[in-house]
Amino acid sequence: MAQTMDDIQVLVCDDSALMRNLISRIIDSAEGMHTVGTAMNGQYCLEKAEQLRPDAIVLDIEMPVMTGVEFLKESRKRGMSIPVIILSSVATKGANVTIQCLELGASDFITKPSGSISSSISSVAGTLIEKIASYGGAYARINSKKVYPPDFFMQQAKLKEVEHLAMQKLTASNTEKPKIENLQTKPVLWAPKTGAKEPAVITPVRKGGPIEIVAIGISTGGPNALREIFSKIDPKFPRPILVVQHMPAGFTKEFANSLDKICPLDVKEAKDGDVIQPGTIFIAPGDFHIYVERKIFGTVVRLSHDELRNGHRPSADVLFESVAKIYENRALGVIMTGMGRDGAAQLAEMRRQGAWTLGQDEKSSIVYGMPRVAWELGGVQRQVPLSQMATAINSIVHEHLNG
């Protein structure tokens, strides 16, 4: 007998009635989640959150009576742990306000593209569903609900995209408007994954050497995970750290500044040509790949606007690939929470070269996608919960400073 699944319940807060309606329609169109309520400002959102107990909140920033920022401050005072996803045009204009929302406890953000309201929201529908599935799903499972994992919702999105493309082709090839029944649509076929597969066996070409650099790849769930790690990093950490966090252009500088406030090391947005210094954390800028290059005077950061890798720019694969080539067995690679497989293949290559590697475990990952694939490919030596990741990085680096 098939198991009955619970819906991920979402509360939508926006001062625009049209926007509330459009966002709700996107959510309600996805099997496995639904809009449980709406609110026109932060004050109503607080009241409805306590009454309805949703699994996720989609929140605007600029609203009368109580703004999104004020809502986050008040929800923190009340000890509210419901994940909040910022969806706002302000996010595009004011990166500092968006990053402030992350500092106040928001889980993630989505920027509304410019243009008409309906078209701009439609263009981020897939991203919205992905983040609700990731954060809302994780929260629902913590509260003993049985909900579909993010993969289920991504399969729905892919099917809808295929149907949309098929409709466009039919429209272009027929003078008459095509009838929807002519499209052979299929139900979403999905089977739950039960943990990661047994990992492939990688035999390194050389033994692990002294660690000279740390490279981290992370995506969905990353902003708060990085805050957790870097607030606990050793103040005397002796090696440079390079980070690929999937984040849009225009936000990574403010994000780096935000991390710098809570981290004992220097945190900065990487610039092309930066000399890689010990005790410094370099964050890849949004919309640029980051890689390393050896020079006579040392190793430097390089940025490129090459095509997307695994659907991303920056891509963890690009960073890990260059570290494997330049540092071989003298590096530590870390892959953490995120959807998809970015970084997995090249972390396995780092491991093949003899580098040390860590992966975030399933239980503490908002999305066990990237670390799962890396584990299955044999690229992860040890899986570590988020709460112990800083300690693991500190200890491995100090243990292998000289070999």
XYZ file of C-alpha atoms in Angstrom:
403
model
C 0.000 0.000 0.000
C 1.378 3.412 -1.003
C 2.380 5.698 1.834
C 0.319 8.881 2.228
C 2.556 11.927 2.080
C 2.027 15.228 3.867
C 2.055 18.527 1.991
C 4.687 21.179 2.693
C 2.534 24.047 3.969
C 3.527 27.573 2.972
C 2.543 30.999 4.287
C 2.900 33.818 1.734
C 3.491 37.393 2.932
C 3.410 40.275 0.441
C 1.632 43.642 0.498
C 0.436 43.187 -3.100
C -2.798 41.184 -3.455
C -1.831 40.316 -7.042
C 1.577 39.091 -5.922
C 0.086 36.991 -3.123
C -2.235 35.409 -5.669
C 0.493 34.690 -8.227
C 2.898 33.234 -5.662
C 0.138 31.083 -4.173
C -0.777 29.747 -7.625
C 2.842 28.724 -8.264
C 2.999 26.907 -4.935
C -0.392 25.245 -5.332
C 0.519 24.007 -8.819
C 3.189 21.745 -7.335
C 2.016 18.386 -6.061
C 3.205 17.914 -2.482
C 2.942 21.528 -1.283
C 0.204 24.105 -0.860
C -0.433 27.629 0.387
C -1.884 27.401 3.873
C -2.431 31.169 4.225
C -1.464 34.665 3.094
C -0.638 37.919 4.874
C -0.362 41.530 3.683
C 2.384 42.607 6.092
C 4.780 41.317 8.731
C 2.364 41.839 11.620
C -0.328 39.668 10.049
C 2.356 37.175 9.081
C 3.448 36.784 12.711
C -0.127 36.183 13.810
C -0.828 33.691 11.028
C 2.478 31.880 11.517
C 1.637 31.194 15.155
C -1.904 30.164 14.235
C -1.224 28.071 11.090
C 2.272 26.723 11.911
C 3.491 26.520 8.290
C 6.605 24.674 7.174
C 7.961 27.680 5.267
C 7.279 31.399 4.856
C 7.762 33.330 1.609
C 8.416 36.915 2.681
C 8.558 40.293 0.947
C 10.849 42.970 2.433
C 9.154 46.310 1.742
C 5.687 46.312 3.357
C 3.610 48.766 5.402
C 2.967 48.355 9.162
C 5.793 45.820 9.591
C 8.569 45.251 7.027
C 10.247 41.959 6.311
C 13.296 43.017 8.326
C 11.111 43.959 11.295
C 9.279 40.641 10.980
C 12.561 38.732 11.182
C 13.659 40.690 14.245
C 10.364 39.993 16.012
C 10.242 36.337 14.980
C 13.747 35.899 16.412
C 12.611 37.413 19.711
C 9.738 34.936 19.786
C 12.047 32.007 19.054
C 10.317 31.175 15.777
C 12.278 28.606 13.765
C 10.127 28.377 10.616
C 12.389 28.802 7.555
C 11.897 32.104 5.748
C 12.603 32.596 2.039
C 12.924 36.219 0.980
C 11.230 37.000 -2.341
C 11.573 40.688 -3.086
C 12.537 43.237 -5.723
C 14.397 45.085 -2.952
C 16.774 42.121 -2.919
C 17.925 43.194 -6.391
C 18.436 46.845 -5.453
C 19.827 46.455 -1.962
C 22.148 43.530 -1.373
C 22.943 44.851 2.106
C 19.270 44.598 3.141
C 19.059 41.058 1.773
C 22.198 39.942 3.601
C 20.853 41.627 6.752
C 17.818 39.353 6.409
C 20.143 36.321 6.317
C 21.915 37.614 9.430
C 18.531 37.885 11.138
C 17.704 34.258 10.383
C 16.218 34.108 6.878
C 17.183 30.842 5.191
C 17.669 32.107 1.642
C 16.525 34.689 -0.900
C 15.209 35.009 -4.437
C 15.408 38.191 -6.457
C 12.468 39.275 -8.580
C 13.700 40.092 -12.091
C 12.693 43.410 -13.601
C 9.666 43.472 -15.871
C 5.955 42.910 -15.477
C 4.882 41.305 -12.219
C 3.410 38.165 -13.751
C 6.318 37.439 -16.108
C 8.983 38.148 -13.479
C 7.396 35.797 -10.976
C 6.951 33.094 -13.612
C 10.673 33.238 -14.382
C 11.602 32.380 -10.788
C 8.854 29.793 -10.229
C 11.262 26.849 -10.439
C 13.698 28.431 -7.999
C 10.876 29.226 -5.596
C 9.599 25.636 -5.649
C 13.162 24.330 -5.176
C 13.818 26.466 -2.109
C 10.425 25.735 -0.537
C 11.008 22.020 -1.160
C 14.486 22.247 0.373
C 13.953 24.418 3.448
C 10.263 23.717 4.053
C 10.793 20.010 3.471
C 13.685 19.848 5.941
C 11.640 21.700 8.581
C 8.606 19.462 7.988
C 10.717 16.332 8.442
C 12.162 17.680 11.700
C 8.554 18.000 12.856
C 7.823 14.354 11.967
C 5.945 15.026 8.716
C 6.389 12.682 5.790
C 6.984 14.921 2.771
C 8.508 14.416 -0.635
C 12.234 15.273 -0.982
C 13.460 18.084 -3.264
C 14.176 15.607 -6.090
C 10.446 14.899 -6.398
C 9.643 18.584 -6.947
C 12.534 19.044 -9.381
C 11.211 16.155 -11.466
C 7.833 17.903 -11.582
C 9.520 21.105 -12.735
C 11.413 19.272 -15.485
C 8.210 17.606 -16.701
C 6.409 20.957 -16.831
C 9.321 22.454 -18.774
C 9.159 19.599 -21.305
C 5.404 20.088 -21.680
C 5.880 23.841 -22.123
C 8.513 23.318 -24.846
C 6.309 20.751 -26.568
C 3.423 23.233 -26.582
C 5.662 25.941 -28.059
C 6.791 23.605 -30.862
C 3.230 22.596 -31.642
C 2.159 26.228 -31.694
C 4.986 27.106 -34.071
C 4.288 24.198 -36.426
C 0.486 24.455 -36.623
C -1.632 27.234 -37.992
C -4.421 26.164 -35.670
C -4.024 26.495 -31.945
C -2.984 23.029 -30.709
C -5.323 21.187 -28.427
C -3.887 20.336 -25.030
C -5.137 16.736 -25.300
C -2.756 16.197 -28.224
C 0.148 16.368 -25.779
C 1.060 13.025 -24.300
C 1.628 14.021 -20.706
C 2.762 11.495 -18.153
C 2.429 11.421 -14.396
C 5.495 12.159 -12.320
C 7.252 8.848 -11.711
C 9.287 8.955 -8.561
C 10.712 6.433 -6.155
C 12.228 7.456 -2.810
C 15.965 7.068 -2.365
C 16.958 5.159 0.736
C 20.308 6.630 1.714
C 23.381 6.894 -0.496
C 24.688 3.984 -2.535
C 27.856 2.226 -1.497
C 30.686 4.507 -2.587
C 32.983 3.700 -5.469
C 36.529 2.847 -4.454
C 39.173 5.400 -5.404
C 42.828 4.437 -5.070
C 44.818 7.690 -4.813
C 47.876 7.943 -7.061
C 49.883 9.297 -4.109
C 49.618 9.492 -0.332
C 48.104 12.556 1.299
C 50.628 15.348 1.814
C 50.819 18.528 3.886
C 47.679 20.628 3.416
C 48.369 23.997 1.775
C 44.811 25.062 0.860
C 41.158 24.319 1.692
C 38.454 24.409 -1.024
C 34.733 24.359 -0.150
C 31.770 23.834 -2.492
C 28.262 24.527 -1.169
C 24.819 25.550 -2.438
C 21.256 25.396 -1.034
C 21.477 25.834 2.730
C 24.938 27.323 2.365
C 24.589 30.850 3.779
C 23.628 29.678 7.259
C 25.959 26.653 7.114
C 28.940 28.884 6.318
C 28.002 31.214 9.166
C 28.031 28.176 11.463
C 31.461 27.005 10.267
C 33.293 30.297 10.025
C 32.119 31.522 13.415
C 33.878 28.450 14.881
C 36.993 28.367 12.723
C 40.323 28.440 14.570
C 41.496 32.088 14.950
C 45.006 30.835 14.135
C 43.903 28.827 11.104
C 47.130 28.576 9.083
C 45.879 28.020 5.547
C 43.786 29.903 2.930
C 40.193 28.837 2.267
C 38.440 29.274 -1.107
C 34.653 29.001 -1.209
C 32.162 28.501 -4.011
C 28.695 29.369 -2.689
C 26.043 29.421 -5.416
C 24.758 32.991 -5.169
C 23.676 35.607 -7.750
C 25.913 38.436 -8.891
C 25.831 41.530 -6.715
C 25.412 39.732 -3.382
C 28.682 37.965 -2.658
C 30.573 41.089 -1.569
C 27.952 41.875 1.080
C 27.816 38.185 1.991
C 31.591 38.111 2.489
C 31.373 41.273 4.626
C 28.656 39.634 6.702
C 30.814 36.541 7.298
C 33.794 38.752 8.108
C 31.878 40.205 11.083
C 31.507 36.808 12.770
C 34.698 35.072 11.620
C 38.088 35.461 13.346
C 39.793 35.220 9.946
C 39.660 37.789 7.141
C 36.779 37.074 4.745
C 36.615 38.821 1.375
C 35.030 38.542 -2.035
C 37.759 37.201 -4.310
C 39.231 39.433 -7.008
C 41.128 38.318 -10.073
C 44.845 38.275 -9.271
C 44.466 38.127 -5.477
C 47.499 36.448 -3.942
C 46.247 33.519 -1.887
C 47.279 34.291 1.689
C 47.148 31.972 4.725
C 44.383 32.757 7.193
C 42.184 34.424 4.549
C 38.833 33.187 3.229
C 38.048 34.028 -0.398
C 34.390 33.907 -1.516
C 33.808 33.383 -5.249
C 31.956 36.378 -6.713
C 28.502 35.707 -8.136
C 28.451 34.923 -11.877
C 32.213 34.209 -12.012
C 34.066 30.926 -11.861
C 37.006 30.903 -9.463
C 40.165 28.849 -9.893
C 43.792 28.902 -8.792
C 46.921 29.543 -10.839
C 50.558 29.116 -9.863
C 52.921 32.065 -10.376
C 56.618 32.507 -9.586
C 55.770 34.593 -6.533
C 52.954 32.346 -5.293
C 49.445 31.129 -6.095
C 46.771 33.587 -7.198
C 43.009 33.665 -7.647
C 41.707 33.680 -11.186
C 38.155 34.554 -12.223
C 36.458 33.701 -15.484
C 33.104 34.236 -17.157
C 33.278 30.928 -19.028
C 30.060 29.031 -19.690
C 28.079 27.535 -16.826
C 29.291 24.213 -15.408
C 26.623 21.888 -14.005
C 24.199 24.790 -14.460
C 26.236 27.102 -12.225
C 28.647 30.002 -12.349
C 30.535 29.923 -10.024
C 30.889 26.154 -10.097
C 32.510 24.048 -7.387
C 33.748 21.688 -10.111
C 35.850 24.476 -11.645
C 37.467 25.301 -8.294
C 38.078 21.659 -7.314
C 39.471 20.863 -10.773
C 42.110 23.584 -10.523
C 43.017 22.669 -6.936
C 43.464 19.019 -7.953
C 45.773 20.097 -10.788
C 47.852 22.669 -8.894
C 47.967 21.202 -5.372
C 47.458 17.479 -6.066
C 47.691 15.763 -2.631
C 48.373 18.962 -0.681
C 44.775 20.147 -0.259
C 41.561 19.586 1.669
C 38.322 19.529 -0.325
C 34.950 19.953 1.394
C 31.544 19.474 -0.229
C 28.389 20.480 1.589
C 24.627 20.895 1.373
C 23.241 21.598 -2.089
C 21.016 20.301 -4.854
C 22.427 18.516 -7.872
C 25.965 17.287 -8.398
C 28.168 20.355 -8.755
C 31.618 19.669 -7.321
C 31.115 15.916 -6.921
C 33.140 14.712 -9.927
C 36.094 17.002 -9.313
C 36.140 16.307 -5.574
C 36.578 12.671 -6.611
C 39.473 13.819 -8.819
C 41.002 15.660 -5.842
C 40.746 12.420 -3.867
C 42.365 10.484 -6.740
C 45.273 12.936 -6.638
C 45.720 12.169 -2.929
C 43.946 15.192 -1.401
C 42.055 14.929 1.874
C 38.258 15.263 1.587
C 35.165 15.783 3.743
C 31.438 15.751 2.955
C 28.470 16.975 4.967
C 26.276 14.141 6.229
C 22.695 13.542 5.139
C 20.980 14.379 8.411
C 22.429 17.886 8.717
C 22.186 18.790 5.010
C 19.258 20.951 3.911
C 19.637 19.103 0.590
C 21.733 15.935 0.470
C 22.464 16.224 -3.239
C 26.022 17.403 -3.920
C 27.510 15.549 -0.919
C 25.526 12.410 -1.763
C 26.864 12.228 -5.324
C 30.407 12.989 -4.149
C 30.133 10.164 -1.599
C 28.779 7.725 -4.199
C 31.635 8.604 -6.583
C 34.151 7.776 -3.862
C 35.292 11.381 -3.445
C 34.470 11.735 0.267
C 36.754 10.168 2.864
C 34.513 11.044 5.793
C 30.996 12.423 6.246
C 30.585 14.989 9.006
C 27.521 16.725 10.522
C 27.400 20.504 10.181
C 27.810 20.958 13.951
C 31.228 19.238 13.747
C 32.435 20.528 10.378
C 34.498 23.443 11.739
C 36.176 21.131 14.255
C 36.904 18.564 11.534
C 38.433 21.175 9.206
C 40.515 22.658 12.039
C 41.845 19.287 13.193
C 42.597 17.823 9.741
C 44.526 20.908 8.650
C 46.564 21.098 11.870
C 47.207 17.351 11.785
C 48.553 17.562 8.235
C 50.420 20.861 8.279
C 53.725 19.166 7.620
C 52.700 15.931 5.983
